[in-house]
Tab-separated table of C-alpha atoms and ligand atoms in Angstrom:
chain	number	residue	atom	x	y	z
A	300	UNK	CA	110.019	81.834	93.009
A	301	UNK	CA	111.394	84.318	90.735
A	302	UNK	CA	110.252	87.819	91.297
A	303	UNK	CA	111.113	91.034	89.480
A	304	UNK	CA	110.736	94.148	91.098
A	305	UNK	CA	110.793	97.376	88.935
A	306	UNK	CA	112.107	100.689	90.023
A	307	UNK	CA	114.615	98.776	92.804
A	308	UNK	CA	117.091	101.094	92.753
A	309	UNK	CA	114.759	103.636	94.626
A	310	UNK	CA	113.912	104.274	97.720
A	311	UNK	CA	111.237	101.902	98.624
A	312	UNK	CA	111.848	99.411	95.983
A	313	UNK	CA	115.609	98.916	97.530
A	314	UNK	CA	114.142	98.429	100.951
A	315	UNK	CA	112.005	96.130	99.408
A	316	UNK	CA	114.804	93.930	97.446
A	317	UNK	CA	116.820	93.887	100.867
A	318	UNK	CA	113.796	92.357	102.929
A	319	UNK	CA	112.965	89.560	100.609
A	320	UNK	CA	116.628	88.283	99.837
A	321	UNK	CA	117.093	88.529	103.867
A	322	UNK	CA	113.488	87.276	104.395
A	323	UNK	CA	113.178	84.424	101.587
A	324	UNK	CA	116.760	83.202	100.858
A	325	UNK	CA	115.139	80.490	98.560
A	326	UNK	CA	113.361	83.181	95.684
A	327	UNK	CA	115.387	85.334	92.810
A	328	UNK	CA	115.058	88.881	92.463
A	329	UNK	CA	115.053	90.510	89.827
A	330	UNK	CA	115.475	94.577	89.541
A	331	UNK	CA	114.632	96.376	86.701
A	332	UNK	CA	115.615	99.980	86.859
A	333	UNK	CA	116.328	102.766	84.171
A	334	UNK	CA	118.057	104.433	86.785
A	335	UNK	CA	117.109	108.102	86.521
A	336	UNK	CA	117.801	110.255	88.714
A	337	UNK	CA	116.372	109.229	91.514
A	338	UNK	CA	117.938	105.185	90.843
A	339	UNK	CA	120.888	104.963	92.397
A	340	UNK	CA	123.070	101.572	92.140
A	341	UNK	CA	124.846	102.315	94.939
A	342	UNK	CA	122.043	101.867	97.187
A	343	UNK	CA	122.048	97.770	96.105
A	344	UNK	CA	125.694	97.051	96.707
A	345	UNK	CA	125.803	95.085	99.207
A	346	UNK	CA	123.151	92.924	97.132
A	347	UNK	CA	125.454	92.646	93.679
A	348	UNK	CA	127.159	89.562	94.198
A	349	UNK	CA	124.038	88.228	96.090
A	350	UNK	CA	123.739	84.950	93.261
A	351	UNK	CA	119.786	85.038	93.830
A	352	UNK	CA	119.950	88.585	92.704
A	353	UNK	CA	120.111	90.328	89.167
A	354	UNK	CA	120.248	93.891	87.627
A	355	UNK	CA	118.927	94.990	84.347
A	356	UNK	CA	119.274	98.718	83.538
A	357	UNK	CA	116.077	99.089	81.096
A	358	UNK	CA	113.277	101.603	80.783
A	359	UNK	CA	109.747	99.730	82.006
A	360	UNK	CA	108.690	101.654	78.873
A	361	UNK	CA	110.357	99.577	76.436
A	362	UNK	CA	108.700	96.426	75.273
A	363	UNK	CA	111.635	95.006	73.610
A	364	UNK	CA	113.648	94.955	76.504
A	365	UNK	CA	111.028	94.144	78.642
A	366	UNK	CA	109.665	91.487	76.452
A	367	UNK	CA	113.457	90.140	76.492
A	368	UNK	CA	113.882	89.730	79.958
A	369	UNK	CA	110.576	88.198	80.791
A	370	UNK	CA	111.360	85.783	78.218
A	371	UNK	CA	114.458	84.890	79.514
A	372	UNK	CA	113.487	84.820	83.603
A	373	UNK	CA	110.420	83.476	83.155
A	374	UNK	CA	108.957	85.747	86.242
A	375	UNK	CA	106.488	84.196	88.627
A	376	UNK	CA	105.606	87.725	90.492
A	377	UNK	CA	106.300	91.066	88.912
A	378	UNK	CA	106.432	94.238	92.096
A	379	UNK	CA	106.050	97.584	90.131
A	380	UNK	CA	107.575	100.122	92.312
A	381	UNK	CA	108.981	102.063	88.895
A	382	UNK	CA	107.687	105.848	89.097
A	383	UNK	CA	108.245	109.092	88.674
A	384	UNK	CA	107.316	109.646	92.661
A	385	UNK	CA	108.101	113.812	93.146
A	386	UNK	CA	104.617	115.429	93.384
A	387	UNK	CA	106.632	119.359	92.525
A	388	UNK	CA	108.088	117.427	89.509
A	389	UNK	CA	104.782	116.376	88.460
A	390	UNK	CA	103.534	119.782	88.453
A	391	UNK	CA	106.728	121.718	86.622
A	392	UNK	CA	107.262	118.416	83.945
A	393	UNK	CA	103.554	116.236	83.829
A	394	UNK	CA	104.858	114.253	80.735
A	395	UNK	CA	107.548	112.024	81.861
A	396	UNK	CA	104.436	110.784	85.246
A	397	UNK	CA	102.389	110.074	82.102
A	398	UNK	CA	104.977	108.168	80.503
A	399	UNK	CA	106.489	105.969	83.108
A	400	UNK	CA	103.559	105.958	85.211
A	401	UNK	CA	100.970	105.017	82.662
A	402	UNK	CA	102.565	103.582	80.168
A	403	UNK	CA	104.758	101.665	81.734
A	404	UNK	CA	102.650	99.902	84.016
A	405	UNK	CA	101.054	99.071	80.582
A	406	UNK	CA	103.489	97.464	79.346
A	407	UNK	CA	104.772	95.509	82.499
A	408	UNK	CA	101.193	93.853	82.552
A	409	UNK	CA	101.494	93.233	78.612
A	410	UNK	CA	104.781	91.307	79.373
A	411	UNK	CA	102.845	89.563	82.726
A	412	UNK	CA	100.232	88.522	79.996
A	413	UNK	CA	102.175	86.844	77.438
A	414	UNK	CA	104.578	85.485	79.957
A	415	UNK	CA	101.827	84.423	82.261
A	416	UNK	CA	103.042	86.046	85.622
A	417	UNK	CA	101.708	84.520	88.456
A	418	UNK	CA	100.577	87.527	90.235
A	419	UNK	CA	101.578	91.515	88.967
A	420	UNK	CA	101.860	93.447	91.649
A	421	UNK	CA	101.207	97.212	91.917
A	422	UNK	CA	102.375	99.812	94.256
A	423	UNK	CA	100.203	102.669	94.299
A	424	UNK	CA	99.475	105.488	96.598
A	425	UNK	CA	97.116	106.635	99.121
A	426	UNK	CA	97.347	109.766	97.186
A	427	UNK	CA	94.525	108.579	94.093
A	428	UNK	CA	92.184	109.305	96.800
A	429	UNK	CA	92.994	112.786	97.238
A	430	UNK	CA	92.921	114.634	100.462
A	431	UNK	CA	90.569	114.548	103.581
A	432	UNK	CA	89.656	118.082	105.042
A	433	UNK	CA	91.629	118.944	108.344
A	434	UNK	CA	88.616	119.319	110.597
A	435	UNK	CA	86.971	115.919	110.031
A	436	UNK	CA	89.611	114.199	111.770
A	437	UNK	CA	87.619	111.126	111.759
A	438	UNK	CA	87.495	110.263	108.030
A	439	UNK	CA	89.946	108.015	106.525
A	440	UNK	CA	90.785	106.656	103.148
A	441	UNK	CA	89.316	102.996	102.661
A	442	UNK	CA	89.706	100.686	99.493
A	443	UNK	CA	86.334	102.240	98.246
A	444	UNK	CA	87.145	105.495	98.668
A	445	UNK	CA	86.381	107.650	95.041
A	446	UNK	CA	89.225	108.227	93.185
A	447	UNK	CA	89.771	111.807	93.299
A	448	UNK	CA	93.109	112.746	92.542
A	449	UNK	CA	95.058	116.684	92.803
A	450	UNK	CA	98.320	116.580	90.963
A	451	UNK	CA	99.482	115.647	87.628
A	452	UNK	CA	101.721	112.333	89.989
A	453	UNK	CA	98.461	111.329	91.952
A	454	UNK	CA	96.351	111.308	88.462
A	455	UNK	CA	98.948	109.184	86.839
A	456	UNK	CA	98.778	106.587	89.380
A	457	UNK	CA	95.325	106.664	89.157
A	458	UNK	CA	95.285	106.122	86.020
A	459	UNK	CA	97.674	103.312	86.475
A	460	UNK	CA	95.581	101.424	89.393
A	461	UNK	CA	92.631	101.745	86.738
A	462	UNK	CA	94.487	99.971	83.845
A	463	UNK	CA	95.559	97.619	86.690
A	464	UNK	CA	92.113	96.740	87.233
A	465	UNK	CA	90.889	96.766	83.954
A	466	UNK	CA	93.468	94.243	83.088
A	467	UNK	CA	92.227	91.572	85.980
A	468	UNK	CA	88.747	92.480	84.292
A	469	UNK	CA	89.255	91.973	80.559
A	470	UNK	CA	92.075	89.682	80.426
A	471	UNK	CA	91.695	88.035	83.686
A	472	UNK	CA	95.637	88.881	84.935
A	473	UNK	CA	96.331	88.260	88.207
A	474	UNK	CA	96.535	91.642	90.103
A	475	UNK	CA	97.022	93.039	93.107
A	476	UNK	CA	96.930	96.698	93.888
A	477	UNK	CA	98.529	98.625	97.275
A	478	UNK	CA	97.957	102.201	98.149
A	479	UNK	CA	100.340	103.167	100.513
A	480	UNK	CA	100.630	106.287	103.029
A	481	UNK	CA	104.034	108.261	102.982
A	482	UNK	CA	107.010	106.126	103.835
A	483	UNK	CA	109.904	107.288	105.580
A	484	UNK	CA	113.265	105.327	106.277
A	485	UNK	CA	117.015	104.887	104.596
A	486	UNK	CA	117.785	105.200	101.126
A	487	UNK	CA	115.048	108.167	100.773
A	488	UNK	CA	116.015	110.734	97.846
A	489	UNK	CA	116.871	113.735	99.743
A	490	UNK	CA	114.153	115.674	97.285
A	491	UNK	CA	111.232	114.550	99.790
A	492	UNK	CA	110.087	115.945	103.151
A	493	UNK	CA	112.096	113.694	105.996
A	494	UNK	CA	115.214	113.443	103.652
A	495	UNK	CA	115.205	116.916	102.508
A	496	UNK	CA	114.783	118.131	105.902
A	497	UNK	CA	118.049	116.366	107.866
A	498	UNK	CA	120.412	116.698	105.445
A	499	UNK	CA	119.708	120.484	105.192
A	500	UNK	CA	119.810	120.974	109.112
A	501	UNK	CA	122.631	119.132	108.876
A	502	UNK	CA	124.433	121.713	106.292
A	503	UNK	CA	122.744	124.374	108.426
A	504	UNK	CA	120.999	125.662	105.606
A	505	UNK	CA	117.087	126.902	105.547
A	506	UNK	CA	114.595	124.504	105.980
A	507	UNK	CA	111.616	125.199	103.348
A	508	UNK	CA	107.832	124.316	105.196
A	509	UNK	CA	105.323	125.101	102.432
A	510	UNK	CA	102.340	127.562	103.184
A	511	UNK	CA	101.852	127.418	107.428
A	512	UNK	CA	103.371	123.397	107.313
A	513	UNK	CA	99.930	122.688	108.884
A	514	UNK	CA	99.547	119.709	105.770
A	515	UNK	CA	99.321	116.119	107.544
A	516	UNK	CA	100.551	112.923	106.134
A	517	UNK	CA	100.478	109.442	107.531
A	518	UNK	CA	104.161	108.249	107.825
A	519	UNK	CA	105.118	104.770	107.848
A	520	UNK	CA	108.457	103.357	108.361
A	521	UNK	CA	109.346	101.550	105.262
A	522	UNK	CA	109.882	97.834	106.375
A	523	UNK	CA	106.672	97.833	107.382
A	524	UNK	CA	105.786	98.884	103.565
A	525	UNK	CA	107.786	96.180	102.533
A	526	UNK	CA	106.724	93.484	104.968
A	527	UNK	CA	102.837	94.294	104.199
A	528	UNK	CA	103.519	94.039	100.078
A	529	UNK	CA	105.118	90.838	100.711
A	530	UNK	CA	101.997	89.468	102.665
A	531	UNK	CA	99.922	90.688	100.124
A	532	UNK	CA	102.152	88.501	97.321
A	533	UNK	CA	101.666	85.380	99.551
A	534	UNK	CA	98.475	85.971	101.195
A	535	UNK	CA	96.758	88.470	99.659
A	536	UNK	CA	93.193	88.272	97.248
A	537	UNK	CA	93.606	88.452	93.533
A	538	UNK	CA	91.663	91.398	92.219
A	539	UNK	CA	91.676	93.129	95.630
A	540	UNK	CA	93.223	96.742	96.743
A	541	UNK	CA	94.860	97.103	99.675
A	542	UNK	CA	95.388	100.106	101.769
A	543	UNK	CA	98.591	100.338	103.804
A	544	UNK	CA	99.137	103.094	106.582
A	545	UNK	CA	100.138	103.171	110.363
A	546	UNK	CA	97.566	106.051	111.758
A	547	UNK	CA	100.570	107.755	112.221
A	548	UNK	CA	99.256	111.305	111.145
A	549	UNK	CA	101.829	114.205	111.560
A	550	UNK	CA	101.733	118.063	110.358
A	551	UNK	CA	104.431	118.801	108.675
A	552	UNK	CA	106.009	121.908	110.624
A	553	UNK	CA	106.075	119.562	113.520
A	554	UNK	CA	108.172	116.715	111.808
A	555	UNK	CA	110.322	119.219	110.870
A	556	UNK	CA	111.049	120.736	114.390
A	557	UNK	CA	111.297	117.564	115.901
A	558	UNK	CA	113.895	116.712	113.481
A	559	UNK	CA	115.628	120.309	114.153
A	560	UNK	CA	115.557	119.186	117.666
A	561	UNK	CA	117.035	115.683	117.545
A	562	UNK	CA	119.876	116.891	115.188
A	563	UNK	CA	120.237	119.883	117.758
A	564	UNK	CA	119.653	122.300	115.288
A	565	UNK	CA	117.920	125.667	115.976
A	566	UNK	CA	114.438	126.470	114.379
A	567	UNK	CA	115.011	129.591	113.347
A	568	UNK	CA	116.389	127.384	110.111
A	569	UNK	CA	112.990	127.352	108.937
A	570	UNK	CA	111.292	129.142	106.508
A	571	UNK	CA	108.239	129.196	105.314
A	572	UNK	CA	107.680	129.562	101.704
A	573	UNK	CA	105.451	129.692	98.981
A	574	UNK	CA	102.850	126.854	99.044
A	575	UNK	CA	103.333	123.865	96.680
A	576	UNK	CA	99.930	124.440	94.022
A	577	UNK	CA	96.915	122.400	94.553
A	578	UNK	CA	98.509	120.893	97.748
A	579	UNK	CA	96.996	118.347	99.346
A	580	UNK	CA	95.729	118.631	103.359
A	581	UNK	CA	95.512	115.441	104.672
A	582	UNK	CA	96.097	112.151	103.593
A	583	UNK	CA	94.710	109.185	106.701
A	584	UNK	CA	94.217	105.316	105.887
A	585	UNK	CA	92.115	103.428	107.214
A	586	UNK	CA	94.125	100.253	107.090
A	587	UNK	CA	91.344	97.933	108.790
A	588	UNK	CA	91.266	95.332	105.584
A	589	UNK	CA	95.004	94.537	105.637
A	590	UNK	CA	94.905	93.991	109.282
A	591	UNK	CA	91.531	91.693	109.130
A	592	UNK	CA	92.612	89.811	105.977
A	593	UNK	CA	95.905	89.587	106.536
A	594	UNK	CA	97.377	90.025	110.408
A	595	UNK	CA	99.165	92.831	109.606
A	596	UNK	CA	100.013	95.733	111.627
A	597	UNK	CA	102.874	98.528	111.397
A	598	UNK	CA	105.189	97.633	113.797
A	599	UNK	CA	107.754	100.400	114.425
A	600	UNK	CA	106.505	103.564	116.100
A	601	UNK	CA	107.380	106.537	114.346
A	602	UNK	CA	109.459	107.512	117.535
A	603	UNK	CA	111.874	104.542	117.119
A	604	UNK	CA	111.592	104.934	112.657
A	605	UNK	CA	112.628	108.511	113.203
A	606	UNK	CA	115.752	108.326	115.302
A	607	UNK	CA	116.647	105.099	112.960
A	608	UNK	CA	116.342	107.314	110.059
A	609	UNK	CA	118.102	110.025	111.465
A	610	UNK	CA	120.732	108.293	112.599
A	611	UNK	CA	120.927	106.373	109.206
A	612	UNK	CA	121.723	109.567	107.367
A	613	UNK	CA	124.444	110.219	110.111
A	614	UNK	CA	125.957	107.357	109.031
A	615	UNK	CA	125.358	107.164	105.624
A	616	UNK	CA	126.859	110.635	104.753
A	617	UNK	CA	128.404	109.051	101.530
A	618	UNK	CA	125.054	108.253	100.373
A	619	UNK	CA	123.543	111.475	100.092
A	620	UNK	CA	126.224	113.501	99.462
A	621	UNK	CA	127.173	112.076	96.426
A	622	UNK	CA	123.425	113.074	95.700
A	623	UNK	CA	123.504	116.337	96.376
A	624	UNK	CA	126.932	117.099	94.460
A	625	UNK	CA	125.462	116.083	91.184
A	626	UNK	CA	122.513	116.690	89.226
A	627	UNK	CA	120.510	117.373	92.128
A	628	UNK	CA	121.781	120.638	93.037
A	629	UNK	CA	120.588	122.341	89.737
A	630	UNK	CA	116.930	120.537	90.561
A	631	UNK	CA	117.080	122.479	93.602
A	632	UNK	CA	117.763	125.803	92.027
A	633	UNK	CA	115.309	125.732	89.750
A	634	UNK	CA	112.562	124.347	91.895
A	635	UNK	CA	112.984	126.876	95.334
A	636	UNK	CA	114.941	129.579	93.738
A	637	UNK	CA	112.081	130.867	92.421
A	638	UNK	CA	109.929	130.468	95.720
A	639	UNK	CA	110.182	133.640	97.493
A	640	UNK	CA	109.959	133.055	101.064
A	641	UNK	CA	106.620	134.361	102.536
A	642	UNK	CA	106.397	136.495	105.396
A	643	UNK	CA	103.049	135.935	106.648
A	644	UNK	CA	102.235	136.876	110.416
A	645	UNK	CA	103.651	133.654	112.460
A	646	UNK	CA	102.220	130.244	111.389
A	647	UNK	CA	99.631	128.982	113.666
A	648	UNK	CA	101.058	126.329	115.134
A	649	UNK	CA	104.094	126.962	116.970
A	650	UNK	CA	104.418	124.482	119.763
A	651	UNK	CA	105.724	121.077	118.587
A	652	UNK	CA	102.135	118.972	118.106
A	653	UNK	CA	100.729	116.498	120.601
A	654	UNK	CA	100.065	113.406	117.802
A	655	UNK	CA	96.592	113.265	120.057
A	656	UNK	CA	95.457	116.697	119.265
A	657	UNK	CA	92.941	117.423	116.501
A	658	UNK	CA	94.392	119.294	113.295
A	659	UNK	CA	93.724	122.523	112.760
A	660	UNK	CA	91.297	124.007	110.120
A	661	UNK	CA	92.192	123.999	106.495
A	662	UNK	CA	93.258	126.959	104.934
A	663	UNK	CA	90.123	128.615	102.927
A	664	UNK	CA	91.304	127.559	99.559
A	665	UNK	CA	91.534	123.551	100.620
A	666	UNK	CA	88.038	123.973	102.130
A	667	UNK	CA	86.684	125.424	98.709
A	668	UNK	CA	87.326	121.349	97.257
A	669	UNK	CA	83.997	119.422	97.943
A	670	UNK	CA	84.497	116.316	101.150
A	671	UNK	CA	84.731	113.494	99.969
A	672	UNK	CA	82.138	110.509	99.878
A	673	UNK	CA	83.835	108.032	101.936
A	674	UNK	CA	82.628	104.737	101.341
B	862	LIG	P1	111.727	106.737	93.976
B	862	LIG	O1	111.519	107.949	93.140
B	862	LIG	O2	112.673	106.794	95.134
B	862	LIG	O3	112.221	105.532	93.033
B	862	LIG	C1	111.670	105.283	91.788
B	862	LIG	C2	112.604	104.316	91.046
B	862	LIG	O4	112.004	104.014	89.789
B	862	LIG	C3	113.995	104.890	90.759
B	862	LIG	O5	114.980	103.926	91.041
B	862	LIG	C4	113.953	105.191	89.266
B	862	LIG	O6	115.230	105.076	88.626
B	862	LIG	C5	113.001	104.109	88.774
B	862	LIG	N1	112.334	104.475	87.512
B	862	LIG	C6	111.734	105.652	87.223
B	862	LIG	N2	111.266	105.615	85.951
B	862	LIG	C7	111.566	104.397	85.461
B	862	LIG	C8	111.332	103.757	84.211
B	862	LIG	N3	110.686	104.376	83.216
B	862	LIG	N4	111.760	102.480	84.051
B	862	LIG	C9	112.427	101.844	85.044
B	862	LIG	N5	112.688	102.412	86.241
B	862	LIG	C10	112.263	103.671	86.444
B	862	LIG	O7	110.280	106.291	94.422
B	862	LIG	P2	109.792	105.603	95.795
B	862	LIG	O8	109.528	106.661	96.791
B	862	LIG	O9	110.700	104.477	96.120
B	862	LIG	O10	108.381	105.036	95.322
B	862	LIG	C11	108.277	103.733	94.753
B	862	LIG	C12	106.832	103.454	94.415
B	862	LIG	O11	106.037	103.549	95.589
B	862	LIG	C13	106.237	104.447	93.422
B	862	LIG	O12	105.410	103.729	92.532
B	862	LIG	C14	105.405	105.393	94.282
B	862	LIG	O13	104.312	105.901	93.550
B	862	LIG	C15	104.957	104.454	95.384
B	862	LIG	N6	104.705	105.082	96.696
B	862	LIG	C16	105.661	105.865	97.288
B	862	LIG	C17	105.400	106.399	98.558
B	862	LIG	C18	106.446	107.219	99.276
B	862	LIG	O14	106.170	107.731	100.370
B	862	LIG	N7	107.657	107.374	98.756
B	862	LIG	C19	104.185	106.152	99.196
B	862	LIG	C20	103.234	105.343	98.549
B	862	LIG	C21	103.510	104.811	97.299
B	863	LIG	P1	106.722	114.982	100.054
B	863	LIG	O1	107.830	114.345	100.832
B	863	LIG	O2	107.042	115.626	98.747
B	863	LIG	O3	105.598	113.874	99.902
B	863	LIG	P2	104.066	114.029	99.369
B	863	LIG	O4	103.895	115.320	98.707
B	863	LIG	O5	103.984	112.900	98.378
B	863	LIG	O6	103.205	113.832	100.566
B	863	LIG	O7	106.042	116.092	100.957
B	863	LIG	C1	105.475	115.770	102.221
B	863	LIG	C2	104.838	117.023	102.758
B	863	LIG	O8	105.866	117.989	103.027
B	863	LIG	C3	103.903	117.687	101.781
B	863	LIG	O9	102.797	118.228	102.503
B	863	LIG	C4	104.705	118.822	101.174
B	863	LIG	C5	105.643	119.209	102.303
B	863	LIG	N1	106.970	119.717	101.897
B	863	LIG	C6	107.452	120.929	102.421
B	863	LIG	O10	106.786	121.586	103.238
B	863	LIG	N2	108.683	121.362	102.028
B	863	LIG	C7	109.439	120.684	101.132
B	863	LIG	O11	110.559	121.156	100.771
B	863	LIG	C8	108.941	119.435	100.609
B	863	LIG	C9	109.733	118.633	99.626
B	863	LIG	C10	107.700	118.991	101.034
């Protein structure tokens, strides 16, 4: 089988490319990246002289090249990881989300068409479904779920799983759809929460919670991402959505203490600072159609995917400081330098969370958003 994954040189899409050429030896893979700044070709290395695997720098935006290459691999399965993926980049710079989010998706399923692609592939978010209210800790996100997105990233994948669907409808392409919770694992741009977090402590520098740090996301350790896409390419139902997500729901202050504490760090690093706008509470799948349909389960605890991770970016040093020396370090100027730090009376939660316990109440501006049907 010949697959081409987009967006490989990123931080899920890498995991991904290293899992199938360990985990299916007999297909190709193909990764298409444009390699912006959050691509790095580092990352696939030790894959380069692997003679089942390829890399094509192109933009998923541009047909000829895309057109090119599908003509010349033939592709059985096409993976779209491509994105812009930074929700605070979405909000400072919408157009580019629009561009590669939309419109390239677009055009990958254009180039499925004409080439006629087995099965196209796309990996969405739990985040089209917007957020769940803190004190109804027992609704979760299922495939039926409305659509109800918050930020200028979660509305362009939205719009992307729509055009995904539409295609299957209209032109009958072979789709499948995945909305993942938050992943967590090597090889994550240090821009995002986890990242962000250890190599900071690890510089001693501030840590920045937004607003109290009381948000709550679902983390799942990325293998099990990958692992669950590639059951859906296999096993999965043509036309279907599938949620991904490990009930694995953390605030955010609380990930970041326990990573203060593991690194031995102390938590007066942290600081709480202005809140990110239209900032989403909770996100929780319900992941009961993956499991039923397809056997699977997430199968490293976030105890065990956290000291991995941490100790990955021990070890990996090189990785991310290469990062960091470049472009990234006027990226982080312009997006915090600006954030004054807020000095409200101390945040509500200042014991490190019991994963058991109920979340607190939202803040009163989250509770102004209507709950959500959940179907
Ligand atoms: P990432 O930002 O780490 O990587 C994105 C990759 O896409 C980069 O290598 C970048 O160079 C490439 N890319 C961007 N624009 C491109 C373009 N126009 N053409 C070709 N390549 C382009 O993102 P990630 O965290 O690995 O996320 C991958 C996918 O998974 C995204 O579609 C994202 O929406 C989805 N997702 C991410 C998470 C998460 O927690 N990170 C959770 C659920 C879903
Ligand atoms: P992030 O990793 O950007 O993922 P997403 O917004 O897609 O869930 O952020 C995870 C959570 O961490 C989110 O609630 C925002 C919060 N956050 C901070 O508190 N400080 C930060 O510097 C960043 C990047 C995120």
């Amino acid at each position: 089988m010949t697959i081409i994954v987009t967006g490989g040189a990123g931080f899920i899409g890498s995991n991904f490319i290293y899992y199938m050429l360990d985990a299916h030896p007999e297909d190709r893979v193909i990764c298409v990246d444009k390699l912006t700044y959050a691509g790095n070709l580092s990352t696939l290395k030790d894959v380069m002289d692997n003679p089942n695997f390829r890399f094509v720098k192109a933009d998923i935006c541009d047909r000829e090249a895309i057109y090119q290459l599908f003509a010349e691999e033939k592709p059985d399965v096409v993976v779209n990881f491509a994105a812009e993926s930074h929700v605070d980049r979405s909000i400072l710079n919408p157009e580019v989300f629009l561009q590669t989010n939309v419109i390239g998706t677009a055009t990958l399923m254009d180039a499925s068409r004409k080439f006629g692609v087995k099965r196209y592939h796309q990996v969405s978010t739990d985040e089209v479904y917007g957020d769940l209210p803190l004190d109804r800790p027992d609704l979760f996100f299922t495939e039926t779920t409305p659509i109800h997105t918050s930020s200028p990233y979660s509305s362009s994948k939205a719009g992307a799983d729509l055009l995904v669907l539409a295609y299957h409808r209209t032109y009958g392409l072979p789709v499948t759809i995945s909305r993942c919770s938050n992943n967590y694992g090597p090889y994550h741009f240090p821009e995002k929460l986890i990242p962000l977090m250890i190599t900071k402590a690890l510089a001693d520098e501030p840590l920045p919670v937004y607003g109290e740090g009381i948000n709550v996301r679902d983390w799942l350790y990325v293998e099990d991402h990958c692992k669950a896409i590639d059951l859906i390419l296999r096993n999965g139902r043509v036309g279907e959505v599938y949620n991904i997500g490990g009930h694995n729901e953390m605030r955010n202050i609380d990930i970041v203490k326990m990573i203060c504490k593991a690194l031995g760090k102390p938590e007066s690093l942290i600081k709480y600072v202005e809140d990110r706008k239209g900032h989403d509470m909770r996100y929780a799948i319900d992941p009961t159609k993956i499991h039923s349909e397809l056997g699977w389960l997430p199968e490293t605890k976030f105890v065990d995917g956290i000291r991995k991770t941490i100790d990955w970016y021990l070890t990996h040093r090189e990785w991310w400081e290469e990062i960091l020396s470049g472009e990234y370090q006027a990226y982080y100027e312009k997006m915090y330098g600006a954030r004054e730090e807020l000095k409200p009376e101390a945040p509500k939660s200042d014991e490190t969370k019991n994963p058991d316990e109920t979340p607190e109440t939202p803040k009163p501006d989250d509770s102004k958003r209507e709950p959500l049907p959940i179907g």
